């Protein structure tokens, strides 16, 4: 079975760490409703939600100790993408190893007050527990939902999607992103 061109482009975007920024190019005509908010707005002073074209949402909220969370979501017909990013003050986390950042992400994702039923991010947390043993490819650790190997950082159509873990160092912040994508 071949991967449809639109999904192949989306997965390629995921592999290049631009999971949602290019969705508009490929799904401008999608008629599905945008994703629902992931976070409980009232639980986070300073919470923001932006609805964007191509069935995308971007949420942000301050957490503790200067951390922030950003959640990007997108969906259309045969895929759903959700990327949770912790934005950490670089100075406070400069000495943290990648494994420590994975554990921090797993812990903080588990603490999120979501608007969905309990367990919304269980699969992301399970992936983060296993990600330590996954070799990095191009600075990312990837796994497929069906336990098949993520070739070149992306999963095949038949795998029904996958996960990506990435750390990006910016001058003042460290961005720890965990992405889940589902294809059908």
Coordinates of C-alpha atoms in Angstrom, one line a residue:
X1 CA 0.0 0.0 0.0
X2 CA 1.4 3.4 -0.9
X3 CA 1.2 6.5 1.3
X4 CA -1.1 9.2 -0.2
X5 CA 0.8 12.2 -1.3
X6 CA -0.8 14.6 1.1
X7 CA 0.0 12.4 4.1
X8 CA 3.5 11.8 2.8
X9 CA 4.1 15.6 2.8
X10 CA 2.6 15.9 6.3
X11 CA 4.9 13.1 7.6
X12 CA 7.8 14.7 5.9
X13 CA 7.0 17.9 7.7
X14 CA 6.9 16.0 10.9
X15 CA 10.2 14.5 10.2
X16 CA 11.6 18.0 9.6
X17 CA 10.1 19.2 13.0
X18 CA 7.5 21.5 11.4
X19 CA 4.5 19.3 12.4
X20 CA 1.7 21.8 11.9
X21 CA 3.1 24.9 10.2
X22 CA 2.7 23.5 6.7
X23 CA -0.6 21.8 7.1
X24 CA -2.4 24.8 5.5
X25 CA -0.7 24.1 2.2
X26 CA -2.1 20.6 2.0
X27 CA -5.5 20.9 3.6
X28 CA -6.9 24.3 2.8
X29 CA -10.1 22.6 1.6
X30 CA -10.7 20.4 4.7
X31 CA -14.2 20.7 5.9
X32 CA -13.8 19.0 9.3
X33 CA -14.2 21.0 12.5
X34 CA -11.0 22.2 14.1
X35 CA -9.6 20.3 17.1
X36 CA -11.1 21.1 20.5
X37 CA -9.0 22.9 23.1
X38 CA -6.7 20.5 24.9
X39 CA -6.3 22.5 28.1
X40 CA -8.8 23.7 30.7
X41 CA -8.6 27.4 30.1
X42 CA -9.7 28.4 33.6
X43 CA -6.9 26.3 35.1
X44 CA -4.2 28.4 33.6
X45 CA -4.0 32.2 34.2
X46 CA -2.6 33.6 31.0
X47 CA -4.0 30.8 28.8
X48 CA -4.3 31.6 25.1
X49 CA -6.0 29.7 22.2
X50 CA -5.7 30.6 18.6
X51 CA -7.7 28.9 15.9
X52 CA -5.9 28.8 12.6
X53 CA -6.7 27.9 9.0
X54 CA -6.5 24.2 8.0
X55 CA -8.2 23.0 11.1
X56 CA -5.3 23.9 13.4
X57 CA -5.3 25.2 17.0
X58 CA -2.4 26.6 19.0
X59 CA -2.7 26.8 22.8
X60 CA -0.3 28.3 25.3
X61 CA -0.2 28.6 29.0
X62 CA 2.4 29.4 31.7
X63 CA 3.4 26.6 34.0
X64 CA 5.6 26.6 37.1
X65 CA 9.1 27.9 37.4
X66 CA 9.0 30.0 34.2
X67 CA 8.0 27.1 32.0
X68 CA 5.3 27.4 29.4
X69 CA 3.4 24.8 27.5
X70 CA 2.3 25.1 23.8
X71 CA 0.0 22.6 22.3
X72 CA -0.5 22.6 18.5
X73 CA -3.2 20.4 17.0
X74 CA -4.4 19.7 13.5
X75 CA -6.8 17.3 11.9
X76 CA -8.4 16.5 8.6
X77 CA -10.2 13.4 7.2
X78 CA -7.4 10.8 7.7
X79 CA -4.9 12.3 10.1
X80 CA -4.6 13.9 13.6
X81 CA -1.5 15.7 14.8
X82 CA -0.8 16.9 18.3
X83 CA 2.5 18.5 19.4
X84 CA 3.1 19.3 23.0
X85 CA 6.1 21.7 23.6
X86 CA 7.6 22.7 26.9
X87 CA 9.4 26.0 26.7
X88 CA 12.0 26.0 29.4
X89 CA 14.1 28.9 30.6
X90 CA 17.5 27.9 29.2
X91 CA 19.5 29.2 32.1
X92 CA 17.5 27.1 34.6
X93 CA 17.9 23.9 32.5
X94 CA 21.2 24.4 30.7
X95 CA 22.8 21.4 32.4
X96 CA 19.9 19.0 31.9
X97 CA 20.6 15.9 29.8
X98 CA 18.3 14.7 27.1
X99 CA 17.1 11.9 29.3
X100 CA 16.3 14.4 32.1
X101 CA 14.4 16.6 29.6
X102 CA 12.4 13.5 28.5
X103 CA 11.5 12.8 32.1
X104 CA 10.6 16.4 32.7
X105 CA 8.3 16.3 29.6
X106 CA 6.7 13.0 30.7
X107 CA 6.1 14.4 34.2
X108 CA 4.8 17.8 33.1
X109 CA 2.5 16.3 30.4
X110 CA 1.1 14.0 33.2
X111 CA 0.2 17.1 35.2
X112 CA -1.6 19.0 32.5
X113 CA -5.2 19.9 33.3
X114 CA -6.9 18.9 30.1
X115 CA -10.4 19.4 28.9
X116 CA -10.5 15.9 27.5
X117 CA -11.1 12.7 29.4
X118 CA -8.3 11.4 31.6
X119 CA -5.7 9.6 29.7
X120 CA -5.5 12.0 26.7
X121 CA -1.7 11.9 26.8
X122 CA -1.1 8.4 28.1
X123 CA 0.4 7.2 24.8
X124 CA 2.7 10.2 24.7
X125 CA 3.9 9.4 28.2
X126 CA 4.4 5.8 27.3
X127 CA 6.5 6.8 24.3
X128 CA 8.6 9.1 26.5
X129 CA 9.3 6.2 28.9
X130 CA 10.5 4.1 25.9
X131 CA 12.3 6.9 24.0
X132 CA 15.5 6.6 26.0
X133 CA 16.2 3.4 24.2
X134 CA 15.5 4.7 20.7
X135 CA 18.5 5.9 18.8
X136 CA 18.3 9.5 17.6
X137 CA 17.9 10.1 13.9
X138 CA 18.7 13.7 12.8
X139 CA 18.4 14.8 16.4
X140 CA 14.9 13.2 16.9
X141 CA 13.7 10.0 18.5
X142 CA 10.8 8.4 16.6
X143 CA 8.6 5.4 17.2
X144 CA 5.7 4.0 15.3
X145 CA 2.4 3.1 16.9
X146 CA 2.4 -0.4 15.7
X147 CA 6.0 -0.9 17.1
X148 CA 7.5 -1.0 13.6
X149 CA 10.7 0.9 13.0
X150 CA 10.4 4.6 12.1
X151 CA 12.4 4.6 8.9
X152 CA 14.2 7.9 8.5
X153 CA 12.2 9.3 11.4
X154 CA 8.8 8.7 9.9
X155 CA 6.3 5.9 10.1
X156 CA 4.6 4.2 7.2
X157 CA 0.9 4.6 6.4
X158 CA 0.3 1.1 7.6
X159 CA 1.7 1.8 11.1
X160 CA -1.3 4.2 11.8
X161 CA 1.1 6.9 12.9
X162 CA 3.8 7.5 15.4
X163 CA 5.6 9.7 17.9
X164 CA 8.6 12.1 17.7
X165 CA 10.7 13.6 20.5
X166 CA 13.0 16.6 19.9
X167 CA 14.9 19.1 21.9
X168 CA 15.8 22.5 20.3
X169 CA 18.2 24.9 22.0
X170 CA 17.4 28.6 21.4
X171 CA 19.4 31.5 22.9
X172 CA 17.1 32.0 25.9
X173 CA 15.0 28.8 25.9
X174 CA 15.0 25.1 25.4
X175 CA 12.0 23.7 23.4
X176 CA 11.2 20.1 24.2
X177 CA 8.6 18.9 21.8
X178 CA 6.7 15.6 21.8
X179 CA 4.5 15.0 18.7
X180 CA 1.9 12.3 18.2
X181 CA 0.4 11.8 14.8
X182 CA -2.3 9.3 13.8
X183 CA -3.2 8.3 10.3
X184 CA -6.1 6.2 9.1

